[in-house]
CSV table of C-alpha atoms and ligand atoms in Angstrom, one decimal:
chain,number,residue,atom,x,y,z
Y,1196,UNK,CA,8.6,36.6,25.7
Y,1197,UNK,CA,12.2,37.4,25.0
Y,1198,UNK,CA,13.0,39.7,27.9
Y,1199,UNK,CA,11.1,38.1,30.2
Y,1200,UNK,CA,11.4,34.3,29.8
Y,1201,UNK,CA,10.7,33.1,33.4
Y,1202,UNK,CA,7.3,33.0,34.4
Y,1203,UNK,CA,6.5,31.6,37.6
Y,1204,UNK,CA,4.7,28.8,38.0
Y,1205,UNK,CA,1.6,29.5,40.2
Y,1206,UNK,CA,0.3,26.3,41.6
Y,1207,UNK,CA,-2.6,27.9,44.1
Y,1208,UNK,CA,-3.5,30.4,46.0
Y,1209,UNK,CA,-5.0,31.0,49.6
Y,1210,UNK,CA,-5.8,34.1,51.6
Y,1211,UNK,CA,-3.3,37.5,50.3
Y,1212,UNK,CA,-1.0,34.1,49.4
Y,1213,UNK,CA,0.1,32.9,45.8
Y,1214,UNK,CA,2.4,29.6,46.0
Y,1215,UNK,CA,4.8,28.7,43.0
Y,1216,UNK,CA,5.8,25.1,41.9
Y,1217,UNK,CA,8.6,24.5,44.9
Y,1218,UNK,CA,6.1,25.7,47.4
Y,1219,UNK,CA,7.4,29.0,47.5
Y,1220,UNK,CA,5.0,31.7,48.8
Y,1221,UNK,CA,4.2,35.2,47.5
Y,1222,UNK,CA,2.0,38.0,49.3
Y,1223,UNK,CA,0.1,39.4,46.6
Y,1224,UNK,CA,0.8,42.9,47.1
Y,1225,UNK,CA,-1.3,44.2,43.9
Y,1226,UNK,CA,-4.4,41.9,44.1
Y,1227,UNK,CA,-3.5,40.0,40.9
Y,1228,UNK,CA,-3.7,43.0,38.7
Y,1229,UNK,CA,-6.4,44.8,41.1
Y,1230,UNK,CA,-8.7,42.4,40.7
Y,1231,UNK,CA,-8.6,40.3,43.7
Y,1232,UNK,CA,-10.8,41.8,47.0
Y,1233,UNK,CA,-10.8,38.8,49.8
Y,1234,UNK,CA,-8.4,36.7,49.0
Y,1235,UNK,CA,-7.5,33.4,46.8
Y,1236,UNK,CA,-9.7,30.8,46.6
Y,1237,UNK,CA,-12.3,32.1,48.8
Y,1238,UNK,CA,-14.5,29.2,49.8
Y,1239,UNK,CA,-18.0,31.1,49.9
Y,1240,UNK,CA,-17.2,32.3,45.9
Y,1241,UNK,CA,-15.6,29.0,45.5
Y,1242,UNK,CA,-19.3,27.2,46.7
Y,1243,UNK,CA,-21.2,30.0,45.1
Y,1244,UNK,CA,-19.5,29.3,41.6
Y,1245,UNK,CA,-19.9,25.0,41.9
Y,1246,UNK,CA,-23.6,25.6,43.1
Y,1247,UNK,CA,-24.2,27.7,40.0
Y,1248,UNK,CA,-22.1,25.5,37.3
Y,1249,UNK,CA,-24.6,22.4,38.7
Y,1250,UNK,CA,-27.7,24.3,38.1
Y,1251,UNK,CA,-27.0,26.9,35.2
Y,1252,UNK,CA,-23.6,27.2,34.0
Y,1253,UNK,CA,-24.5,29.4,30.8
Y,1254,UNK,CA,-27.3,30.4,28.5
Y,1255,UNK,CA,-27.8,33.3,25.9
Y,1256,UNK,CA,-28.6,36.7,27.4
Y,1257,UNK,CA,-30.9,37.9,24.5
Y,1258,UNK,CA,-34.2,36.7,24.7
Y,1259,UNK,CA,-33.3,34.9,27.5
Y,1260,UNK,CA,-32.4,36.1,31.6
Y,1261,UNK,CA,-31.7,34.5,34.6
Y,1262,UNK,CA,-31.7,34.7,38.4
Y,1263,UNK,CA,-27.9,35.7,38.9
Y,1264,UNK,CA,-28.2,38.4,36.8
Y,1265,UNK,CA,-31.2,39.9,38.0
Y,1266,UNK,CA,-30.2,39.5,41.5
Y,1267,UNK,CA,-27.1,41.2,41.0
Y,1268,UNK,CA,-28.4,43.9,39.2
Y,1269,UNK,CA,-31.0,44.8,42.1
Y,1270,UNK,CA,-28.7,44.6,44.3
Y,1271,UNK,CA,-25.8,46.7,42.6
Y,1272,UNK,CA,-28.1,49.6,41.3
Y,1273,UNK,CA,-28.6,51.4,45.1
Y,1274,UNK,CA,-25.2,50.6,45.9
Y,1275,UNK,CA,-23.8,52.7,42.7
Y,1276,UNK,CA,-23.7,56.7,43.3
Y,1277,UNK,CA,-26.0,58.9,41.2
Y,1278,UNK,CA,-29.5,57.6,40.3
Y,1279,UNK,CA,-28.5,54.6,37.8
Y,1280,UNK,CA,-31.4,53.0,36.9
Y,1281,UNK,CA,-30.2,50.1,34.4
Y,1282,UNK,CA,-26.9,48.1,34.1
Y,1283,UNK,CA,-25.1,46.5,30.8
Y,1284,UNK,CA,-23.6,43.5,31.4
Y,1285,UNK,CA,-20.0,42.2,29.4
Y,1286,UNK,CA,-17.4,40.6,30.5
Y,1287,UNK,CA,-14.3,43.1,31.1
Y,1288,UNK,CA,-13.3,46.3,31.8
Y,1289,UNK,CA,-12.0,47.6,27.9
Y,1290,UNK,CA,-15.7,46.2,27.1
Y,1291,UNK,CA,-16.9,48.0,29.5
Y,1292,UNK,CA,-16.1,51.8,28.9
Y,1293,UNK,CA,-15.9,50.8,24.7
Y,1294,UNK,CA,-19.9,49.8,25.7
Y,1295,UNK,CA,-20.3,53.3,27.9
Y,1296,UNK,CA,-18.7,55.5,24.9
Y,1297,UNK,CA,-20.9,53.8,22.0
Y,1298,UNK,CA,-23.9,54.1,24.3
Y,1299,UNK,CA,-23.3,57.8,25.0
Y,1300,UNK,CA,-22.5,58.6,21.0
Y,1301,UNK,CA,-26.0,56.3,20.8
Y,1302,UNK,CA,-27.7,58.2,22.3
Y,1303,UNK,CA,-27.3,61.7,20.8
Y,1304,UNK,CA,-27.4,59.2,17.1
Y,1305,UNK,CA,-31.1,58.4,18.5
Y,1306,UNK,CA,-32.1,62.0,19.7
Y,1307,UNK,CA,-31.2,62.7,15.6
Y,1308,UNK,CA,-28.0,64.9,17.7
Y,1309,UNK,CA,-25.1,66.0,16.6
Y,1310,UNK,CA,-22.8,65.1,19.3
Y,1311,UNK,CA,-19.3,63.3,19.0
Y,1312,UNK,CA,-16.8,64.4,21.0
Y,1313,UNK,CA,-15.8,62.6,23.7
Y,1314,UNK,CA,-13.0,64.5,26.2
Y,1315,UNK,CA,-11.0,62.0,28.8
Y,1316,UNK,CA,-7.8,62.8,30.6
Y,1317,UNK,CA,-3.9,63.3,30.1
Y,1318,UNK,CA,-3.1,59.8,31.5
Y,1319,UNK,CA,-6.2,58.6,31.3
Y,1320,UNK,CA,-6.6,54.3,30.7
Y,1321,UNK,CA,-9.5,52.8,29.6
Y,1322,UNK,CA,-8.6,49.4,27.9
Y,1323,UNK,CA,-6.8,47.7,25.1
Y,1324,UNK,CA,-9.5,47.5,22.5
Y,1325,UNK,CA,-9.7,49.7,19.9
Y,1326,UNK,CA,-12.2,52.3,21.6
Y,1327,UNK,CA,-11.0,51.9,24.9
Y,1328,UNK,CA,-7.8,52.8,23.3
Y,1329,UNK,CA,-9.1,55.5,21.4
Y,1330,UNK,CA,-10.2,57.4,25.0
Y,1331,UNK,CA,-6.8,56.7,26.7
Y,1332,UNK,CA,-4.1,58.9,26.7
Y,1333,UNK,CA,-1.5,58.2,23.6
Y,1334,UNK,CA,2.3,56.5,24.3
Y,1335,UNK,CA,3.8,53.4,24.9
Y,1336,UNK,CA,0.3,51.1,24.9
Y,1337,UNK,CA,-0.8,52.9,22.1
Y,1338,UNK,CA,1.6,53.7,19.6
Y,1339,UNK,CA,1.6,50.8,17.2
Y,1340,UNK,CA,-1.9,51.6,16.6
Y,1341,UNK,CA,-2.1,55.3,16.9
Y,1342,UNK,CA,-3.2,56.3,13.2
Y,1343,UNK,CA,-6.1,54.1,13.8
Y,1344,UNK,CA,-7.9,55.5,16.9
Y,1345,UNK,CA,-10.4,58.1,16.8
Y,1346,UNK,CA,-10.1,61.3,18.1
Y,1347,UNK,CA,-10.6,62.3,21.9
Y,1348,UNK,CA,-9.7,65.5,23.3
Y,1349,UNK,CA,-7.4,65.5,26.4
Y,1350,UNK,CA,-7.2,67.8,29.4
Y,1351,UNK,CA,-5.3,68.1,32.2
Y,1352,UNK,CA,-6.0,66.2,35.4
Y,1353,UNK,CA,-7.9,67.6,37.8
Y,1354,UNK,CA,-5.2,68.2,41.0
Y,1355,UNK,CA,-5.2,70.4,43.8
Y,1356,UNK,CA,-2.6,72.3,41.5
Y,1357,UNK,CA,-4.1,72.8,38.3
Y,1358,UNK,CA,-7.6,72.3,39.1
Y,1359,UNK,CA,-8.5,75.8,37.5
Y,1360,UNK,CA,-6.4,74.8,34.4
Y,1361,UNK,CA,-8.3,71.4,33.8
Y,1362,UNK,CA,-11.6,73.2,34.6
Y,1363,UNK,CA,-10.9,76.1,31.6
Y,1364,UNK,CA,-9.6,73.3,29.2
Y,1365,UNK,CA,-12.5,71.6,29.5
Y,1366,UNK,CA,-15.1,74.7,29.6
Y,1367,UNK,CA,-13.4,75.9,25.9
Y,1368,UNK,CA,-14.1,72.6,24.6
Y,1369,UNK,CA,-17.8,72.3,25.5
Y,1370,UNK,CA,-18.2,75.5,24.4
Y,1371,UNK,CA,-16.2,75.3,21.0
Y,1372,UNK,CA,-17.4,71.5,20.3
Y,1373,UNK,CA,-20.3,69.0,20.2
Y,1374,UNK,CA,-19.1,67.0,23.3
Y,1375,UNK,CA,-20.9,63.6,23.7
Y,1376,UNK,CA,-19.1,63.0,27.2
Y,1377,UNK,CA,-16.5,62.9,29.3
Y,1378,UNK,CA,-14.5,60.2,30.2
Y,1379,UNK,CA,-12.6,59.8,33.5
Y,1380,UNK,CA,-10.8,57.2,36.2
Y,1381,UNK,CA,-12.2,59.1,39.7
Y,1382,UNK,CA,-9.8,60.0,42.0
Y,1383,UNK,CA,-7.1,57.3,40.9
Y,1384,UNK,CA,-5.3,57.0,37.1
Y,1385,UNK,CA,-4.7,53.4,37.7
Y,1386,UNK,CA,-2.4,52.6,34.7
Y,1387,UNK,CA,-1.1,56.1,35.0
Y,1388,UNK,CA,0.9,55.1,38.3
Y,1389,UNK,CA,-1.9,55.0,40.7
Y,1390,UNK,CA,-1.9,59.1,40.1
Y,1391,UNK,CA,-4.3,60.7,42.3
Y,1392,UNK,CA,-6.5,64.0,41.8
Y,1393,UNK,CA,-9.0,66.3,44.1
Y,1394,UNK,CA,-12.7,65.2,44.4
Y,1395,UNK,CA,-13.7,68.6,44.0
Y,1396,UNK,CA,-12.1,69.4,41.1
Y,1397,UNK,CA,-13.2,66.6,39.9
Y,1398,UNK,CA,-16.9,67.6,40.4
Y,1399,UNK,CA,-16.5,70.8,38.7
Y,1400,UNK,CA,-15.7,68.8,35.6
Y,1401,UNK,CA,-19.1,66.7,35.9
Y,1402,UNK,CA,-20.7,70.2,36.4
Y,1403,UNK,CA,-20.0,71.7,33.3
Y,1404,UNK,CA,-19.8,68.9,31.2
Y,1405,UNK,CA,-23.9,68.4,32.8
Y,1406,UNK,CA,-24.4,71.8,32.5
Y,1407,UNK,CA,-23.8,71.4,28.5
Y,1408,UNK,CA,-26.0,68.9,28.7
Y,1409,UNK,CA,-23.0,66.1,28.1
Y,1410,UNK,CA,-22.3,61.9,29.8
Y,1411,UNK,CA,-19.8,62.0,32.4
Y,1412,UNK,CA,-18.6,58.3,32.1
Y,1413,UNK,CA,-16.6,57.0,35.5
Y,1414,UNK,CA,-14.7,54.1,35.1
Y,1415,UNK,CA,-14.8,52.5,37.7
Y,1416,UNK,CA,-13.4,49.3,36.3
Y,1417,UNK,CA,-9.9,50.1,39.1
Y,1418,UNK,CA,-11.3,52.4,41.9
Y,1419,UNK,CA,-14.6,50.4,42.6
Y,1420,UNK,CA,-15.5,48.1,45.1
Y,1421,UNK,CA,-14.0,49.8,48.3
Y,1422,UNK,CA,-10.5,50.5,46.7
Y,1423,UNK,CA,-10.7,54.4,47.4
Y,1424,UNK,CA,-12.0,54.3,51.0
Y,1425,UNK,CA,-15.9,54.2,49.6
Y,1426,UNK,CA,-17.8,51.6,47.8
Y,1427,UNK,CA,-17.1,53.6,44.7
Y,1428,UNK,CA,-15.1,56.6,44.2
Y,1429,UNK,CA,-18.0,59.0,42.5
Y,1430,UNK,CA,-19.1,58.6,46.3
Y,1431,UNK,CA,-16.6,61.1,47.6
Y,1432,UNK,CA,-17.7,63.8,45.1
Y,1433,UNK,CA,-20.7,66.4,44.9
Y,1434,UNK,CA,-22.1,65.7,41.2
Y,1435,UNK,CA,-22.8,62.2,39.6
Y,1436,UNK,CA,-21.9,60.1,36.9
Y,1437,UNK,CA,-24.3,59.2,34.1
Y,1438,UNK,CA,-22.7,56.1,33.6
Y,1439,UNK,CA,-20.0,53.7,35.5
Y,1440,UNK,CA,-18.1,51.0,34.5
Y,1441,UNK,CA,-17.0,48.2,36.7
Y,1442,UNK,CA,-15.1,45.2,36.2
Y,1443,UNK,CA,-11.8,44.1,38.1
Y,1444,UNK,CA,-13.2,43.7,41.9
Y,1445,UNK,CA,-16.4,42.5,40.5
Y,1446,UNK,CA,-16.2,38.8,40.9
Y,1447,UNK,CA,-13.9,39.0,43.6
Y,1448,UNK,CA,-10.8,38.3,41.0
Y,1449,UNK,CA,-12.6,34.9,40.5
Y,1450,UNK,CA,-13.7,35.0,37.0
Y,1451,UNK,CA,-14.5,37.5,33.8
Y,1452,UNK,CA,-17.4,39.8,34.4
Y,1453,UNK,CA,-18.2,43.7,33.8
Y,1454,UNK,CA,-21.1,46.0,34.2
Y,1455,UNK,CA,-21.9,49.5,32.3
Y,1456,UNK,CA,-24.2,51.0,34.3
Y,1457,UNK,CA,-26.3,53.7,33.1
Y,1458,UNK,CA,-29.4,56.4,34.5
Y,1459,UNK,CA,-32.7,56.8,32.7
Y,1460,UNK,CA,-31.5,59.4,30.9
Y,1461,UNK,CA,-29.2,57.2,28.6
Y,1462,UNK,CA,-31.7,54.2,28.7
Y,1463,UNK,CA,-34.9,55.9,27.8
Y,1464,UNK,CA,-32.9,57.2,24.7
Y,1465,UNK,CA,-33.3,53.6,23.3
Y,1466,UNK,CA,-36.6,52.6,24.6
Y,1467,UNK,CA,-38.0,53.6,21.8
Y,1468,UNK,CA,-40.2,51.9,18.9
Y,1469,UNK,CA,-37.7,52.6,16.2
Y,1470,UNK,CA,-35.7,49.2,16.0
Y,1471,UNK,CA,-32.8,50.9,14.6
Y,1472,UNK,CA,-32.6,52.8,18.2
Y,1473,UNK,CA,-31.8,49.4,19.4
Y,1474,UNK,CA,-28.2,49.2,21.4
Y,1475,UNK,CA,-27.0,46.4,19.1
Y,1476,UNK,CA,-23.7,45.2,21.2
Y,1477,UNK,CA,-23.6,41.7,22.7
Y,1478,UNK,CA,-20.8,39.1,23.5
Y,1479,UNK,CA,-21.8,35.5,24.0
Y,1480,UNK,CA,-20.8,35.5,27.4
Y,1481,UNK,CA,-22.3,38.4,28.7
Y,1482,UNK,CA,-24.0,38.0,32.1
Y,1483,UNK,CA,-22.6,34.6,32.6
Y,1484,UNK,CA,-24.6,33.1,35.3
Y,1485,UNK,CA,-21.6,31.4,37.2
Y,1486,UNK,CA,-19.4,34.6,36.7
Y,1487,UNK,CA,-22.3,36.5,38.2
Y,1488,UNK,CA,-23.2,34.1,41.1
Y,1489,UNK,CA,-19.9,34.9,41.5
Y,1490,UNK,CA,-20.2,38.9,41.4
Y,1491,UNK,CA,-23.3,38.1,43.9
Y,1492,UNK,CA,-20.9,36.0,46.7
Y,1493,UNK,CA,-18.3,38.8,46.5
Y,1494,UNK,CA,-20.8,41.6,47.2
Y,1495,UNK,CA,-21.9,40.1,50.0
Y,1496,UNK,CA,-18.3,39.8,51.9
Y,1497,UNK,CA,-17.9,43.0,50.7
Y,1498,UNK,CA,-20.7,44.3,52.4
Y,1499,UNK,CA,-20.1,42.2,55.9
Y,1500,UNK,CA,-18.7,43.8,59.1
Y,1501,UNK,CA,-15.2,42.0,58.5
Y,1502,UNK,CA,-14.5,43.4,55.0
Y,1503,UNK,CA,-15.4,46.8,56.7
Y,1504,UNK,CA,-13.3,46.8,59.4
Y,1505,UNK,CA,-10.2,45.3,56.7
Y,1506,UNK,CA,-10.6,47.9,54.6
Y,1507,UNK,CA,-10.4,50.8,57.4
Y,1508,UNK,CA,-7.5,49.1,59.0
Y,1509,UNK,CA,-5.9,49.1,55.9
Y,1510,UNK,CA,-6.4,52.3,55.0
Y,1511,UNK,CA,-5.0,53.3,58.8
Y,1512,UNK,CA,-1.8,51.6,58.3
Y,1513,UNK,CA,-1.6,53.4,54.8
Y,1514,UNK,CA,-1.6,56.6,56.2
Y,1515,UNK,CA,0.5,56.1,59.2
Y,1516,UNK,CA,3.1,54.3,56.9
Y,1517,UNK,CA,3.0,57.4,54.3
Y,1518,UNK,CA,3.6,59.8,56.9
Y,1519,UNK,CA,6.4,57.7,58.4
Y,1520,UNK,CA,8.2,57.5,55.0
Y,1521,UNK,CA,7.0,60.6,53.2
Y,1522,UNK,CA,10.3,62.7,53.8
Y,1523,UNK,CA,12.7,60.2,52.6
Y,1524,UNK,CA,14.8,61.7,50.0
Y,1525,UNK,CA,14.2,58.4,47.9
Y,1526,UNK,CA,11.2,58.9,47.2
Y,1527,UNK,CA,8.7,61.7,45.9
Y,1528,UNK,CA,4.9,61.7,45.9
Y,1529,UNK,CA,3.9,59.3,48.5
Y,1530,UNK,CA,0.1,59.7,48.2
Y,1531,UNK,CA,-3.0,57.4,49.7
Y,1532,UNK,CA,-6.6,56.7,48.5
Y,1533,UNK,CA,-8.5,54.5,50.7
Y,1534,UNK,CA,-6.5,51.1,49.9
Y,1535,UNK,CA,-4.1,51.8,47.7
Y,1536,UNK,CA,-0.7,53.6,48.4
Y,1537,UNK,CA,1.6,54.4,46.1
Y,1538,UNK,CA,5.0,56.5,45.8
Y,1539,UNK,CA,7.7,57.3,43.1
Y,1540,UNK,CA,11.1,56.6,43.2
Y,1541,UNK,CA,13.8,58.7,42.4
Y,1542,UNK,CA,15.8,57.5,39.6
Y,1543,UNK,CA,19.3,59.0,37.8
Y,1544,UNK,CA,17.8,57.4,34.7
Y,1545,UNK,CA,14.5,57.6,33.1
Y,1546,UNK,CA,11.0,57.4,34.6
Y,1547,UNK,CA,8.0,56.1,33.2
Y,1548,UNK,CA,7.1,52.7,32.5
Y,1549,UNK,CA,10.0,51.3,30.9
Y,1550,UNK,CA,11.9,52.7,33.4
Y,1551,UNK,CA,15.1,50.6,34.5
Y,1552,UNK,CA,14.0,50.7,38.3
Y,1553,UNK,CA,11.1,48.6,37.6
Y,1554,UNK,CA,12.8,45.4,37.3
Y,1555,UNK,CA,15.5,46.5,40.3
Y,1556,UNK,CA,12.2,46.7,42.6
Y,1557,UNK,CA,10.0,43.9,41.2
Y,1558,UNK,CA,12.9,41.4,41.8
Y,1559,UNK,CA,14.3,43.2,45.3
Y,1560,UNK,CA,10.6,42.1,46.7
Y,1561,UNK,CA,10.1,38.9,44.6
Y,1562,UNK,CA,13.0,37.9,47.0
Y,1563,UNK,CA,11.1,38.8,50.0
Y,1564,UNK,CA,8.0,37.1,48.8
Y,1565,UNK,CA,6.3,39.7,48.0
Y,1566,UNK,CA,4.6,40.1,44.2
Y,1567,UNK,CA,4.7,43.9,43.5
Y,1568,UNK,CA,4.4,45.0,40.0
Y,1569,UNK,CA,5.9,48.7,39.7
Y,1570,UNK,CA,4.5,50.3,37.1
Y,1571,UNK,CA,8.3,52.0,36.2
Y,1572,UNK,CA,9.1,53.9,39.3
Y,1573,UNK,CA,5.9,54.2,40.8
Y,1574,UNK,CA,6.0,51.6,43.5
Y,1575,UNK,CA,2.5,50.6,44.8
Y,1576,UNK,CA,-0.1,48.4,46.9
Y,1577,UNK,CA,-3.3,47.6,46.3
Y,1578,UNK,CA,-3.8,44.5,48.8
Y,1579,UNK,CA,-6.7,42.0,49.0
Y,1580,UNK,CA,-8.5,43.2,51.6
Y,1581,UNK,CA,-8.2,40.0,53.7
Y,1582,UNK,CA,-4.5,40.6,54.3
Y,1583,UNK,CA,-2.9,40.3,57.6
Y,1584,UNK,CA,-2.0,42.8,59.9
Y,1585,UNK,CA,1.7,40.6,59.8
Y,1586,UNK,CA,1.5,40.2,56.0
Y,1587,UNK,CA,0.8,44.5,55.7
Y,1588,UNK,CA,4.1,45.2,58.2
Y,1589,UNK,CA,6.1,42.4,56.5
Y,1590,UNK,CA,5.6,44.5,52.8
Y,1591,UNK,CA,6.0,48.0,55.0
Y,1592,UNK,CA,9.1,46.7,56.3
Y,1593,UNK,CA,10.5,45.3,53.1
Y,1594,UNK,CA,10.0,49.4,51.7
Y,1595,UNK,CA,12.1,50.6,54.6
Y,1596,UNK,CA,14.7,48.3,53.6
Y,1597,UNK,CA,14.4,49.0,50.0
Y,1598,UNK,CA,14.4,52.9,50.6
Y,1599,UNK,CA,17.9,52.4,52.1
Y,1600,UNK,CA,18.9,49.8,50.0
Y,1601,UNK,CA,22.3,50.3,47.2
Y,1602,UNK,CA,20.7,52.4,44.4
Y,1603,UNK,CA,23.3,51.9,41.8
Y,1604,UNK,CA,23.8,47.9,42.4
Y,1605,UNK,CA,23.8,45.6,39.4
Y,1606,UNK,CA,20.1,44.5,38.2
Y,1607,UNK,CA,19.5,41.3,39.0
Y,1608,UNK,CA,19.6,38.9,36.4
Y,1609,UNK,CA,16.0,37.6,35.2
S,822,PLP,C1,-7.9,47.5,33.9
S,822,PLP,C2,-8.7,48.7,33.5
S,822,PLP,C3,-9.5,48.7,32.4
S,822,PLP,C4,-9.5,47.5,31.5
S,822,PLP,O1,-10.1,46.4,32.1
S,822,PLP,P1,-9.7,44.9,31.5
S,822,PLP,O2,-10.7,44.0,32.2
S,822,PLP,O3,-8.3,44.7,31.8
S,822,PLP,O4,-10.0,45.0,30.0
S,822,PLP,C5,-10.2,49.8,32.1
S,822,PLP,N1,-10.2,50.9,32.9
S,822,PLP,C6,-9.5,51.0,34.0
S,822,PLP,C7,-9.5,52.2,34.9
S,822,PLP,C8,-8.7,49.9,34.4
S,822,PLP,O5,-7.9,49.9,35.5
């Protein structure tokens, strides 16, 4: 509150556009935290949530279930990759993979297992709760808390680079330990700096942690929804998940909602007649009808011919924009994943997420209305997908200028 005293005043939004009080307009560049898919205010999500709120804004889901729930879940589970067969609903994404990890520890509890390792990766974010925290890799998020989060065993990423290195961390430790599952963001460390790793590296880690007869948890909660070029990420690789989270896209950035999904395998570990097998986790709000009428408006854009075409002409202009700028000695890294596009910058000083350039590049573009929100260095876009071709080459143009902009001027005063 101290450092960063000025807030802006957000009055609405429309399309990739947030206004502030004095009518001021931003393009937001990062989707409102990634959450965001067609754009503010939609008015088929906006209908879809007041038809809903007139005819069942909320009940309990124990005991209890409802249309909008149902629906969605029917129409999400042959969308998702692998063979998931039931989904959990909550209501965001730390929920979500906290829900994934207790069900996989569950489920080895029920089978009278020992099993209670769970392995994630170096970088790895999975939430701020205490479990979500407890899988993500240890630092600035974390340290206040760090003597009270369990154990998880970290490996290294799976890159082109080192992906016979993260494959022979993770081989000792399945062999060496009871391993529960593995935890992992596919393809794209989102609160890492939009970090990107090889799909088939990737699968070899689901292989052998399947082949010790392991979960491989995807969350999803960032890369799902079209972000990484397919519906969902685990699309683009050989093996399957056994669960995936989802949470940010899910609603269409219109209100609170997550899903753990899960295959037979997991769920028929609780269908038993023992009532202490029961999965007892449940927040009032889960499967909120309105949030999921919501979730059911914003899969169908997603699914139309338009939001298609968006995505694939976004992706384009990604790639043709990384290639332009990928040599510029400002810059290292420029990498691409369906939608998103991100690149480091240079700096004298520190990197990471405190580093000094993230203030220098968060104001530079504020000025140009556009909302970026560097994560230290790492400058990226993750766009609604309803943003203009003009918008797109506005925020491309605004790099350029950037990238030759005074390195070493004064910050800006916030
Ligand atoms: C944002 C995020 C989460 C946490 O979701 P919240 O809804 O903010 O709790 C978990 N995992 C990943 C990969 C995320 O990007």
């Amino acid at each position: 509150m101290k450092l960063r005293p000025n807030a802006i005043g957000i009055t609405r939004g429309q399309g990739a556009l947030l206004f502030d009080e004095e009518g001021k307009s931003y393009i937001d560049a990062v989707s409102s935290w990634w959450v965001n898919l067609h754009g503010h205010a939609h008015p088929v999500i906006a209908d879809a949530i007041y038809q809903q709120a007139n005819t069942l804004a909320h009940c309990m889901f124990a005991g209890l279930t409802h249309e909008p729930a149902v629906a969605y879940a029917e129409q999400l589970l042959p969308l998702l990759p692998g063979t998931m067969s039931k989904v959990f609903y909550s209501d965001n994404g730390s929920c979500a993979t906290e829900i994934a990890i207790k069900m996989a520890l569950q489920v080895f509890h029920n089978r009278g297992a020992v099993r209670k390792t769970i392995v994630a990766l170096e970088g790895s974010y999975h939430g701020d709760t205490f479990g979500a925290m407890a899988a993500s890799s240890r630092g600035l998020f974390t340290a206040p808390f760090d003597d009270k989060l369990f154990q998880v065993v970290f490996i290294p990423v799976p890159t082109s680079d080192n992906a016979a290195v993260s494959l022979a961390a993770l081989t000792k430790i399945l062999a060496t330990q009871d391993v529960a599952a593995l935890i992992i963001e596919p393809l794209v460390q989102g609160a890492a700096g939009m970090q990107m790793h090889n799909a088939h590296a990737l699968s070899a880690l689901f292989k052998a942690t399947h082949e010790h007869g392991a979960f491989v948890i995807a969350d999803e909660v960032m890369t799902g929804f079209g972000r990484t070029g397919t519906l969902f990420a685990c699309e683009q690789l050989t093996e399957s998940p056994d669960m995936i989270c989802l949470s940010k896209g899910i609603t269409g950035g219109t209100l609170p909602l997550a899903i753990t999904a899960c295959s037979a395998d997991v769920f028929d570990a609780f269908y038993t007649d023992d009532v202490t097998h029961a999965f007892y986790h449940g927040h009032s709000y889960t499967a909120n009808p309105i949030a999921c009428a919501a979730a059911l408006a914003s899969l169908k854009l997603l699914l139309s011919d338009e939001s298609t075409t968006r995505r694939a002409y976004i992706e384009t202009a990604h790639q043709r924009f990384a290639q332009e700028i990928r040599q510029n000695e400002r810059i290292d890294n420029v990498r691409t994943c369906g939608t998103i596009i991100a690149m480091t910058i240079k700096t004298v000083g520190g990197n990471g997420y405190l580093s000094y350039e993230r203030d220098r590049i968060y104001h530079y573009f504020l000025a140009r209305g556009i909302l970026l929100r560097p994560m230290g260095n790492v400058l990226y876009l993750i766009p609604p997908y309803c943003i203009t071709h003009e918008q797109l080459q506005h925020i491309y143009q605004a790099i350029r200028e950037f990238l030759e902009s005074d390195s070493h001027a004064d910050l800006p005063i916030i």
